[in-house]
Coordinates of C-alpha atoms and ligand atoms in Angstrom, one line a residue:
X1 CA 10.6 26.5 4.2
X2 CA 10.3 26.1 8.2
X3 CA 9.4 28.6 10.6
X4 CA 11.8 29.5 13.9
X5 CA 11.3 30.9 17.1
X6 CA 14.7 32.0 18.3
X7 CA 14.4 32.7 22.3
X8 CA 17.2 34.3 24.2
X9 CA 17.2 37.4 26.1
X10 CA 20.8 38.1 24.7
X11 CA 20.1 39.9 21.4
X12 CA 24.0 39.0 20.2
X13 CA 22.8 35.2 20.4
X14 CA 19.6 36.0 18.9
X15 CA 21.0 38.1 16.0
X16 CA 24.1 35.5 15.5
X17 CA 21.4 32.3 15.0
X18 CA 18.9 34.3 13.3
X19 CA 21.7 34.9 10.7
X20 CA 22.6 31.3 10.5
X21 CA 19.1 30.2 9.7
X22 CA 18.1 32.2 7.3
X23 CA 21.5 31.8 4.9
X24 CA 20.2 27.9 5.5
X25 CA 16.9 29.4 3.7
X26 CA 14.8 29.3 7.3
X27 CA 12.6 31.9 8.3
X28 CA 13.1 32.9 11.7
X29 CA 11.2 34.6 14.4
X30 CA 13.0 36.1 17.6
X31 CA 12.0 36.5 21.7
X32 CA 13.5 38.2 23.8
X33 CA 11.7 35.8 27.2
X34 CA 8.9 33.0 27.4
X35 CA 6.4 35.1 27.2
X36 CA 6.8 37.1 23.8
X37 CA 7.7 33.8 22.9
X38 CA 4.5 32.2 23.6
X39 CA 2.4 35.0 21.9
X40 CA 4.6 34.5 18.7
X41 CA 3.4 30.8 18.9
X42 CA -0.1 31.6 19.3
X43 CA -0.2 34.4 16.4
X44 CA 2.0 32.1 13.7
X45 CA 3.1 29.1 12.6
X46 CA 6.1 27.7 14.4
X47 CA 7.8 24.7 13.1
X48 CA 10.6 24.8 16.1
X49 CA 11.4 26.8 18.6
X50 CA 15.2 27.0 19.8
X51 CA 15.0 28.7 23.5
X52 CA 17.9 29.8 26.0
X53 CA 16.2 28.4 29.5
X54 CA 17.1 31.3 32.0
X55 CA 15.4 34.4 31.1
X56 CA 13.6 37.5 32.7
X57 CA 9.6 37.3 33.1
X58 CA 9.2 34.0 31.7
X59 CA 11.6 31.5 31.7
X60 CA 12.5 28.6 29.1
X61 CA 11.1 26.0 31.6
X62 CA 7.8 27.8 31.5
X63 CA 7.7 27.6 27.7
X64 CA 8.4 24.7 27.0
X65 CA 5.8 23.5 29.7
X66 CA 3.2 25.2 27.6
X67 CA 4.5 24.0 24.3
X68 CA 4.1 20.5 25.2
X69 CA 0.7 20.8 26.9
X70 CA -1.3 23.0 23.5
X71 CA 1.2 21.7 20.8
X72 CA 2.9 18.1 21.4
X73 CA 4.2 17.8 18.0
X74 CA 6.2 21.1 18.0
X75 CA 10.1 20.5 18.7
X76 CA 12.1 22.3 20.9
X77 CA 15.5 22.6 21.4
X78 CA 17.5 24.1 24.5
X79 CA 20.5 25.8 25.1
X80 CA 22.3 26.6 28.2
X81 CA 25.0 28.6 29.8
X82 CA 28.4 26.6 30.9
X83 CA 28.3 24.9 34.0
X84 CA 24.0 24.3 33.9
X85 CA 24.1 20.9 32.0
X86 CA 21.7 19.4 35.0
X87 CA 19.1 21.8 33.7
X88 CA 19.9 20.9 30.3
X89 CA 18.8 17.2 31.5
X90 CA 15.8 18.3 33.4
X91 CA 14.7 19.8 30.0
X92 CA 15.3 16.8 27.9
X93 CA 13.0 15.2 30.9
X94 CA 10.6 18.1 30.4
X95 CA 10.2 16.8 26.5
X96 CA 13.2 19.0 24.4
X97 CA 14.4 17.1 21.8
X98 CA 17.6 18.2 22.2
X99 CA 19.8 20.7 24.5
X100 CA 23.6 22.5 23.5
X101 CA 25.5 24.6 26.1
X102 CA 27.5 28.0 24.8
X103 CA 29.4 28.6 23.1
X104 CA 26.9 26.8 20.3
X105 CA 28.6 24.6 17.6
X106 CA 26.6 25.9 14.8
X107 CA 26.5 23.0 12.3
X108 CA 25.5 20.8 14.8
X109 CA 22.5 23.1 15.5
X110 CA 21.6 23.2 11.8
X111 CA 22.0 19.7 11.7
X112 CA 19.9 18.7 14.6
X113 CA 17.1 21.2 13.4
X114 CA 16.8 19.8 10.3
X115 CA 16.4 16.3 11.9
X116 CA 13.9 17.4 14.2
X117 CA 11.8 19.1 11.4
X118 CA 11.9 15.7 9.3
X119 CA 10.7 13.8 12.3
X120 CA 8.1 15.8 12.9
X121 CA 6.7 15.7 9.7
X122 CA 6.9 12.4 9.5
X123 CA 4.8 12.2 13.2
X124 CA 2.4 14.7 12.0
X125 CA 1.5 12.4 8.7
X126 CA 1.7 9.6 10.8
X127 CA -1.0 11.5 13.4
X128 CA -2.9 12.6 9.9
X129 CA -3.0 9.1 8.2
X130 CA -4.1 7.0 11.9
X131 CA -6.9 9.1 11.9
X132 CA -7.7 8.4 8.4
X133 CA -7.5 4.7 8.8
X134 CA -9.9 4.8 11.8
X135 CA -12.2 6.4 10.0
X136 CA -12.0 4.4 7.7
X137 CA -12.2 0.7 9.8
X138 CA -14.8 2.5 11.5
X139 CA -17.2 2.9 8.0
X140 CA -15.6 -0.1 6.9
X141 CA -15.4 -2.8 9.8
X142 CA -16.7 -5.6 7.7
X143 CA -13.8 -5.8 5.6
X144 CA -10.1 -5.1 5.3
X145 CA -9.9 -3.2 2.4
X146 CA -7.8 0.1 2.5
X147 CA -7.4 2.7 0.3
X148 CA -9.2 5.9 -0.5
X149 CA -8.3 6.1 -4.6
X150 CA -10.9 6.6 -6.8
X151 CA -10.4 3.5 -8.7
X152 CA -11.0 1.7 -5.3
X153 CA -13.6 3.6 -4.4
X154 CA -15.0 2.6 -7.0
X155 CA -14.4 -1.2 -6.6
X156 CA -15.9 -0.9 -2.8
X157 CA -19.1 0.8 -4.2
X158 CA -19.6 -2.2 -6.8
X159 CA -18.8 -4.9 -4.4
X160 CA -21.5 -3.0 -1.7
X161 CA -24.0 -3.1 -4.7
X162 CA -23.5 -7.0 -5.5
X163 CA -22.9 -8.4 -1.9
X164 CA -26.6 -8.9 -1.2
X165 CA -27.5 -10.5 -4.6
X166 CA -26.4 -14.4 -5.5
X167 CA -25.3 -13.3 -8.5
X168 CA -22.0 -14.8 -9.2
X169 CA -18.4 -13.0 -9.6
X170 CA -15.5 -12.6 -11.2
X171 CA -12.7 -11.1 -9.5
X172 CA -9.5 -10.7 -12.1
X173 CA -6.4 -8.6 -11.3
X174 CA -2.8 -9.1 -11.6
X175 CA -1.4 -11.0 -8.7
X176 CA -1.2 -8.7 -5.1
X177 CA -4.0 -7.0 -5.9
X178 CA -6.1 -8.0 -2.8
X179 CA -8.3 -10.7 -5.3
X180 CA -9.0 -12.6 -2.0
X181 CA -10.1 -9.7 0.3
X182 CA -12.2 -8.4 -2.4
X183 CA -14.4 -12.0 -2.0
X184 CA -14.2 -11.7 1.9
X185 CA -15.2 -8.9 1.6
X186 CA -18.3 -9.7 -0.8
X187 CA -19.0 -12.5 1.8
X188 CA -19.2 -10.2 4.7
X189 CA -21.4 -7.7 3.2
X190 CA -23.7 -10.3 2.1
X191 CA -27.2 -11.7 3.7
X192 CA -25.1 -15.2 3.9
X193 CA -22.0 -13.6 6.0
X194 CA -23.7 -15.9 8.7
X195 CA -23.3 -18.6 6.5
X196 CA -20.2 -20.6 5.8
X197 CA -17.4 -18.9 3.5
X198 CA -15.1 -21.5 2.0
X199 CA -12.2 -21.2 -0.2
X200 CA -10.8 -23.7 -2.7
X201 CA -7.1 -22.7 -4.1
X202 CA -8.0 -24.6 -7.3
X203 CA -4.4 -24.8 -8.6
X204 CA -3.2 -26.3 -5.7
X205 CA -4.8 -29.6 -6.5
X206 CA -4.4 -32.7 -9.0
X207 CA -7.0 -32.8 -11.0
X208 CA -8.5 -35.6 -9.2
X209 CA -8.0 -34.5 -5.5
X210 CA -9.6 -30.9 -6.9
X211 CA -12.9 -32.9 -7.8
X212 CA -13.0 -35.1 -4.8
X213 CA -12.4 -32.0 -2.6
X214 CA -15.0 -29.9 -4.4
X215 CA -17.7 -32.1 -5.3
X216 CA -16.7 -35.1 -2.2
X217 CA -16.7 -38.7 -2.6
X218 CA -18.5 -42.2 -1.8
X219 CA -16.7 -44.7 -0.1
X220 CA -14.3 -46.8 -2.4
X221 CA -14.7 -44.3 -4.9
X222 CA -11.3 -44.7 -5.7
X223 CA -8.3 -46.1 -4.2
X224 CA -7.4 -44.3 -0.2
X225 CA -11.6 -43.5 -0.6
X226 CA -11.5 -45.4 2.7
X227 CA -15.1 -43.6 4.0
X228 CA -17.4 -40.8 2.4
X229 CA -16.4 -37.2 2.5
X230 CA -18.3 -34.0 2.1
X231 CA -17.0 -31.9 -0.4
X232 CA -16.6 -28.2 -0.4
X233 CA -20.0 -27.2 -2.3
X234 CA -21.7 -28.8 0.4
X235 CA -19.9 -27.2 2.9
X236 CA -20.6 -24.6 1.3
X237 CA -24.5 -25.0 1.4
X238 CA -25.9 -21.5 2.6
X239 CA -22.9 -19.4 2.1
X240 CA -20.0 -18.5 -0.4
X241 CA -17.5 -20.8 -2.1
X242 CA -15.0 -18.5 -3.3
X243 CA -12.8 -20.7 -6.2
X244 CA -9.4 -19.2 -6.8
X245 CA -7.4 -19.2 -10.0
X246 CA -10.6 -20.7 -11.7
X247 CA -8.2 -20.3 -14.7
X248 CA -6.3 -23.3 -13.9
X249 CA -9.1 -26.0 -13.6
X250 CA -9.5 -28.5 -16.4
X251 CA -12.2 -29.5 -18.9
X252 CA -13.9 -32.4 -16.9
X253 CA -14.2 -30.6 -13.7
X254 CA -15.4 -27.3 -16.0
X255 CA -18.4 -29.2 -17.3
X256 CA -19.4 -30.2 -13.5
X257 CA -18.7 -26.5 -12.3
X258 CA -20.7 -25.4 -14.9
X259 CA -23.9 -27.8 -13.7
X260 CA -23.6 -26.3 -10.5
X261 CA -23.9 -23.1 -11.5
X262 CA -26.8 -23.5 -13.9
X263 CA -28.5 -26.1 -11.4
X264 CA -27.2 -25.7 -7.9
X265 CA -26.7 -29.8 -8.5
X266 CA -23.9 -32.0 -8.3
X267 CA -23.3 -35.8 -7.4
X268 CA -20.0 -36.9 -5.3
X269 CA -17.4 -38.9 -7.0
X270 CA -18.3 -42.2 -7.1
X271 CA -22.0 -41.4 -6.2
X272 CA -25.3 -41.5 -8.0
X273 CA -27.1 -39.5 -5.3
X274 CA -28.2 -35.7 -6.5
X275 CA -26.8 -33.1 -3.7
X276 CA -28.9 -29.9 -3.8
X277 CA -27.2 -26.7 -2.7
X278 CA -27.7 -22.7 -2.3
X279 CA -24.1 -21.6 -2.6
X280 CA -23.0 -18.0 -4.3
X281 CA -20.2 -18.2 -6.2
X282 CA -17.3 -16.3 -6.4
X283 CA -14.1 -17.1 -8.9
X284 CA -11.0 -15.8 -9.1
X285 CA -7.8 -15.3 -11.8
X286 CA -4.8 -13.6 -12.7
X287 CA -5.2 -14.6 -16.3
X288 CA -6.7 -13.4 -18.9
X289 CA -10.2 -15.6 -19.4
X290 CA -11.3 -13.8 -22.1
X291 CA -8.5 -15.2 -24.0
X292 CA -8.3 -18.7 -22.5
X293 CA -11.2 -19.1 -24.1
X294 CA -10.2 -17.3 -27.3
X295 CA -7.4 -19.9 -26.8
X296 CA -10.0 -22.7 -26.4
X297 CA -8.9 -23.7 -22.4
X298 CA -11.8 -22.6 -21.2
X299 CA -15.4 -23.3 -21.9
X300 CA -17.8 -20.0 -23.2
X301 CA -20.4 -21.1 -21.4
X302 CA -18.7 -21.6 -18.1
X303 CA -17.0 -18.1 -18.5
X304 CA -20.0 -16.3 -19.2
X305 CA -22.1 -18.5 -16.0
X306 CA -19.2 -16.9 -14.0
X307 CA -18.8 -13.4 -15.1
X308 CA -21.9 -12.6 -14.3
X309 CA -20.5 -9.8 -12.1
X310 CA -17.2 -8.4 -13.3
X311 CA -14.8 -6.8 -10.7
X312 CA -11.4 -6.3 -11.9
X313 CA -9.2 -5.1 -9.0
X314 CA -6.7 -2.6 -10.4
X315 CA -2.8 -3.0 -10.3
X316 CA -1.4 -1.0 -7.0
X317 CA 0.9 1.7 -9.5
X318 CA -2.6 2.9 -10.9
X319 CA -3.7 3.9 -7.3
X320 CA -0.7 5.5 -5.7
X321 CA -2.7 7.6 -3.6
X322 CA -3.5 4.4 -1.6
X323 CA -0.1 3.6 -1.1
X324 CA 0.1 5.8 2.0
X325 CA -2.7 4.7 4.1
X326 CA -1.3 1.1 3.3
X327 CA 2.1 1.9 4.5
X328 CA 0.6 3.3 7.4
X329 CA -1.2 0.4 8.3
X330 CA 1.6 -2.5 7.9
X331 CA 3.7 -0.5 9.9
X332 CA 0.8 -0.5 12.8
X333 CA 0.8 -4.6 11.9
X334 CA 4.3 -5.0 11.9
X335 CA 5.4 -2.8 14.5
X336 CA 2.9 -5.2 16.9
X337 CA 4.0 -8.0 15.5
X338 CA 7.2 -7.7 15.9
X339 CA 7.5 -5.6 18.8
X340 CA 9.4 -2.6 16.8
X341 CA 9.1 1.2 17.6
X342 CA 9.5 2.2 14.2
X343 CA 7.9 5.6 13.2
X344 CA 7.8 5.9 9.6
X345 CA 10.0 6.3 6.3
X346 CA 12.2 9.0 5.4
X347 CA 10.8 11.9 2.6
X348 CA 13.4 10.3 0.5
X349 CA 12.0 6.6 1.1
X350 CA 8.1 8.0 0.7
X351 CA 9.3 9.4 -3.1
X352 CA 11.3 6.4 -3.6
X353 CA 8.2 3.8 -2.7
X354 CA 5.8 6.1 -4.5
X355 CA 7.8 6.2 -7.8
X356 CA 8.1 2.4 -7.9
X357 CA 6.4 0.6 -9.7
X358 CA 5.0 -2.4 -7.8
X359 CA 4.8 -5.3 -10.3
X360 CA 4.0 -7.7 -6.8
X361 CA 1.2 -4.9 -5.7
X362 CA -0.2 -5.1 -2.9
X363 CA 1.8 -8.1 -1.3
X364 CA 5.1 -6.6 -2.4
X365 CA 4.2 -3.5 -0.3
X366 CA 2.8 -5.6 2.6
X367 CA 6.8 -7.4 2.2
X368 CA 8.8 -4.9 1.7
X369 CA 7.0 -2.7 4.8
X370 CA 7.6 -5.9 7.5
X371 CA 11.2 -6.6 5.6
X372 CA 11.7 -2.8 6.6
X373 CA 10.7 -3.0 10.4
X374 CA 12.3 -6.1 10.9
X375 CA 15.7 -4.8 9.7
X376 CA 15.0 -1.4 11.3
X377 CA 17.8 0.1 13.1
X378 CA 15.9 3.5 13.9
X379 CA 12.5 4.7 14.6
X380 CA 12.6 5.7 11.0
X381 CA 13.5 3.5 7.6
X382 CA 15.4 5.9 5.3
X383 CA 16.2 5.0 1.6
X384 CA 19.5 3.0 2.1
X385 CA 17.1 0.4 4.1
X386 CA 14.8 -0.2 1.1
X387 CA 15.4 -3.4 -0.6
X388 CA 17.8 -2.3 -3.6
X389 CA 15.2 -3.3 -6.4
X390 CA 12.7 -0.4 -5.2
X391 CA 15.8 2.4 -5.8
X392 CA 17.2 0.7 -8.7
X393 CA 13.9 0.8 -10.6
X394 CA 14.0 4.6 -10.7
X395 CA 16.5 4.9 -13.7
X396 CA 14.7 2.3 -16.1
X397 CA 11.3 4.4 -15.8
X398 CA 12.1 7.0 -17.6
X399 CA 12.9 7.1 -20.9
X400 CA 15.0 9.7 -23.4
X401 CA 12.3 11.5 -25.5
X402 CA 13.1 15.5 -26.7
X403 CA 11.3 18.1 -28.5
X404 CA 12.9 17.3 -32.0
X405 CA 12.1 13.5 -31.6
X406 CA 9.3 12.4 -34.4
X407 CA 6.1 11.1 -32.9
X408 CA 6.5 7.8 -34.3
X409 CA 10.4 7.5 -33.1
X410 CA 9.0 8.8 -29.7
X411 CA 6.5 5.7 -29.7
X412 CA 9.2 3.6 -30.9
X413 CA 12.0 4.6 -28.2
X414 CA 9.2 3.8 -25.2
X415 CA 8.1 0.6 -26.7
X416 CA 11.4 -0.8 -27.0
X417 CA 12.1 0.5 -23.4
X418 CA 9.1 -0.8 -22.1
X419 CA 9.6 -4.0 -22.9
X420 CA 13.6 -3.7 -21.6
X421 CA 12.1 -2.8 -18.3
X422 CA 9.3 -6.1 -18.4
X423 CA 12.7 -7.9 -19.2
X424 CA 11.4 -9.3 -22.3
X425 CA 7.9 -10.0 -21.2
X426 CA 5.3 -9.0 -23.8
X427 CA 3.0 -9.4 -22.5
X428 CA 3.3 -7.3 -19.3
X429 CA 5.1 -4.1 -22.2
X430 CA 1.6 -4.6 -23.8
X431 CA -0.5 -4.1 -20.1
X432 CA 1.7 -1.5 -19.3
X433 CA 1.5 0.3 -22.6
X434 CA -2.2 -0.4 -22.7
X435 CA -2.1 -1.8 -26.2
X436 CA -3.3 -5.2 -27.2
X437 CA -0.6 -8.0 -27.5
X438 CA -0.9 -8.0 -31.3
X439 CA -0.6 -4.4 -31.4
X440 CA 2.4 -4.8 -29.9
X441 CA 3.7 -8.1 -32.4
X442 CA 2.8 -5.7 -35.8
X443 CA 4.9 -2.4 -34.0
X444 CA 7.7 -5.2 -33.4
X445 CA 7.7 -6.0 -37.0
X446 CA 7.5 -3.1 -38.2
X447 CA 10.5 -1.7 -36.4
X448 CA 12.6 -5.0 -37.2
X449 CA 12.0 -4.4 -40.8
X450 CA 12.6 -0.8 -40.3
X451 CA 16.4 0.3 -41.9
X452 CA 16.4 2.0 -38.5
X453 CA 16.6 -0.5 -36.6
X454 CA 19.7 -1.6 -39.2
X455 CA 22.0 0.6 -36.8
Ligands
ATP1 N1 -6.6 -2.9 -0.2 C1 -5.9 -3.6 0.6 N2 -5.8 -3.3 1.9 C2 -5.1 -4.0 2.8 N3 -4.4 -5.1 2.5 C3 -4.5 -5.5 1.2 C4 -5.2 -4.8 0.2 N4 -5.1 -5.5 -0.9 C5 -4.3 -6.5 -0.7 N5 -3.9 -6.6 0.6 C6 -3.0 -7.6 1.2 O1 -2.1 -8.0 0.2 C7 -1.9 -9.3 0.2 C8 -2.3 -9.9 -1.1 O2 -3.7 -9.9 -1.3 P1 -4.5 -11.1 -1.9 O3 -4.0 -12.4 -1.4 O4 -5.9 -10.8 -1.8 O5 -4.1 -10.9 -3.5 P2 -4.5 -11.7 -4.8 O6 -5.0 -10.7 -5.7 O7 -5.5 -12.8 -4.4 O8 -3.1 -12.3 -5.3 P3 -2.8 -13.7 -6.1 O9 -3.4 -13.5 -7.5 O10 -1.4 -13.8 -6.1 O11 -3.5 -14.8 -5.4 C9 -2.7 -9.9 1.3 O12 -1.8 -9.9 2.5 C10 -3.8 -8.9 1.6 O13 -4.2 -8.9 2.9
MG2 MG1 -5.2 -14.9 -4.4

C-alpha cells in the first residue's frame, strides 16, 4: 500500500490524519515543518504528501517548490487555516493537486488521495512505457511494429534474417494481426526498400480485373481495354509485390502466379510479348493453405513456390505483454489525431483489456483505443467507457472445473464451453483449444453418444 507524508506543525492534526490513513490500510509518515518533511522524502518513498502551508522553519510553499522541481510526479495536497483560501489558490498555481481548509472533511480527503494515487500511477506507466516506445522507434525506425513479447521478438528477428534475401514469403495469421506491416516491414529492411513496394488486395477483384491488374493488358484486349496498361508485376520490377489474401485467387490466375515465381516471366492479357521482371514476392492469408490445398483450392506447387519463407504472425491474446506498449501508442495517435488530452485507462480498464480476449487482434485494440478517446469525457477512460463486449467477455472465460471433477469430464466441460464462447464456430473452439478440427468432430461424437450427455 501507499506511503504518506503528513505535514503540519499541529501534532493534534497530524495524529488525527495519521489515524485515518492507516485504518484505510496507508502507511503514513509525519513532519512537524518543510524541512523534516523534505529529509523524509529524500530518505523514503513517498507516494503523497499532504502538507499544512504555514509552518515554522520551512514553510509548505517551500516544499512543495522543491517537490515539484526533484520529483514532478509526486502529488501533493494542501490544507489551510479558515480565512487563507487565496493561498490555497496560489498553491494549486504552485502545482497541488488539490487544497481543503479546516476543519478537514475526512472522506473527502481519503477520497481525493486515492484519486491522486491512481493518476499518478497511471502517469508514471505512461512516463515508463513512452520511453519504451522511443527506444524502441529508435532501434526500430524502419518499421512500425510494436511489441516487445517473445513470440514477436521472435517474428522481428526472422523477418531481419529474410529481408535481404529474394526468397519469397508467406505471412499467415488470423485477421488484425499486423499481416500487412509484417510485409512493409520485410520491404523496408530489404536491399530493394529503394525499389517500388506494391500491394494487390487480391480478393478485392473479379477474377478478370485481378489478372488484368496483375499481369496488365494490350489494347482491345477485351471490351473497356481502350489502351495498354502496365500491370502490377511490372510495376513492381525491382522491388516487392506484396499479394494479400493469396487464398482467395482462382485456378487460372494460380497457374500464371506460379510462372512468375518459377520464371520471373509473364505476358499481359491479350499480349504475346514475354515481360521479364526481378520482383520478391510476398503473400498473404488468414486461411489455412495447408488445407485449401488438402481441400484441392489451391495448387501444391504454387503453395510450396510461396512458402518458401514461413512467418506466421501470432494472435494478439498469445502476446499480452504487448498489449501495453500498443495501448500506449494509439493513445499518442489518437490523442493527436483527435486533439484529446486523454491520459490513460483506469487499473480496472488495464485488467479488463488485458483479460479479453481479442478475437479482431490488433485492429480491434487499435478501435476500441480511438473509440475510447473519441468518447472520452476525462483525461482517463475507466471501465464503464469500454465498449460492453470487452467487460462482458470476462464471465464466458472461465469455466466451472473442481477437484472431484474426472479428467475426461474436465476436458468435456471446456470443450463444450469453448465452443459456447466461439458461438458455435469450430473451427475457431479447435484453434483456441489447440486441437485439430477432427479431433474436435471424434470428442463431439463421442460426447453425443455418451448417456451423459442424455441429461
Ligand atoms: N505490432 C503492431 N504494432 C502496431 N500496430 C499494429 C501492429 N500489428 C498490427 N497493427 C495495426 O493493426 C491494424 C491491422 O493490421 P494489418 O492490416 O497489418 O492486419 P492483417 O493481419 O493484414 O489483417 P487482415 O487479415 O484482416 O488483412 C493496422 O492498423 C496496423 O497498423
Ligand atoms: Mg491485411
Amino acid at each position: 500500500m501507499a506511503n504518506i507524508l503528513i505535514v503540519d506543525d499541529e501534532r493534534n492534526i497530524r495524529s488525527g490524519l495519521q489515524i485515518a490513513f492507516e485504518d484505510e490500510g496507508y502507511d503514513t509518515f509525519e513532519a512537524a515543518d518543510g524541512q523534516e518533511a523534505w529529509k523524509i522524502i529524500n530518505k523514503n518513498t513517498i507516494d503523497l504528501v499532504i502538507t499544512d502551508l504555514r509552518m515554522p522553519v520551512m514553510s509548505g510553499y517551500e516544499l512543495l517548490k522543491k517537490i515539484n522541481a526533484a520529483y514532478p510526479t509526486l502529488p501533493v495536497i494542501v490544507l489551510t487555516g479558515h480565512g487563507s483560501i487565496e493561498d490555497a489558490v496560489q498553491a494549486m498555481r504552485d502545482g497541488a493537486v488539490d487544497f481543503f481548509t479546516k476543519p478537514v472533511d475526512l472522506d473527502h480527503l481519503i477520497l481525493t488521495v486515492s484519486k491522486a494515487l491512481s493518476n499518478k500511477l497511471i502517469k508514471e506507466q505512461n512516463e515508463k512505457l513512452t520511453k519504451e516506445i522511443s527506444a524502441l522507434k529508435k532501434k526500430q525506425d524502419f518499421h512500425q511494429i510494436i511489441g516487445k513479447s517473445a513470440p514477436l521478438m521472435k517474428m522481428m528477428e526472422t523477418i531481419e534474417q529474410v529481408a535481404p534475401t529474394r526468397a519469397s514469403v508467406l505471412v499467415t495469421g488470423e485477421s488484425g494481426t499486423g499481416k500487412e506491416l509484417v510485409a512493409d516491414a520485410i520491404h523496408s529492411l530489404s536491399n530493394r526498400s529503394g525499389g517500388p513496394f506494391i500491394k494487390v488486395h487480391c480478393a478485392a477483384l473479379s477474377e478478370n480485373l485481378l489478372e488484368s491488374e496483375l499481369f496488365g493488358h494490350e489494347k482491345g484486349a477485351f471490351t473497356g481495354a481502350v489502351s495498354q496498361k502496365k500491370g502490377r508485376f511490372e510495376l513492381a520490377d525491382g522491388g516487392t509485390i506484396f499479394l494479400d489474401e493469396i487464398g482467395e485467387i482462382n485456378a487460372s490466375t494460380q497457374v500464371k502466379i506460379l510462372r512468375v515465381l518459377q520464371e520471373r516471366a509473364f505476358e499481359r492479357v491479350g499480349g504475346s510479348e514475354t515481360i521479364n521482371v526481378d520482383v520478391r514476392i510476398i503473400a498473404a492469408t488468414n486461411r489455412n493453405l495447408e488445407e485449401e490445398v488438402k481441400a484441392g483450392n489451391f495448387r501444391e506447387d504454387l503453395y510450396y513456390r510461396l512458402n518458401v519463407v514461413h512467418i506466421e504472425v501470432p494472435p494478439l491474446r498469445e502476446r499480452k505483454e504487448d498489449i501495453g506498449l500498443l495501448i500506449a501508442s494509439f493513445l499518442d495517435t489518437f490523442n493527436k489525431e483527435d486533439d484529446k488530452d486523454v491520459t490513460g485507462f483506469s487499473p480496472a480498464a488495464r485488467k479488463a483489456l488485458m483479460s479479453y480476449s481479442w478475437p479482431g487482434n490488433i485492429r480491434e485494440l487499435r478501435n476500441t483505443v480511438e473509440s475510447c478517446v473519441v468518447l472520452a469525457r476525462g483525461k482517463v477512460i475507466d471501465v464503464d467507457d469500454l465498449p460492453p463486449q470487452i467487460t462482458e467477455e470476462k464471465s464466458a472465460s472461465t469455466v466451472d472445473i473442481k477437484i472431484g471433477t474426472s479428467l475426461d469430464e474436465a476436458e468435456r466441460i471446456l470443450i463444450m464451453s469453448t465452443i459456447d464462447y466461439c458461438k458455435g464456430n469450430k473451427t475457431r473452439a479447435a484453434e483456441i483449444l489447440k486441437i485439430g478440427r477432427k479431433t474436435l468432430h471424434r470428442k463431439l461424437e463421442e460426447y453425443s453418444s455418451s448417456p451423459e450427455s442424455a441429461q
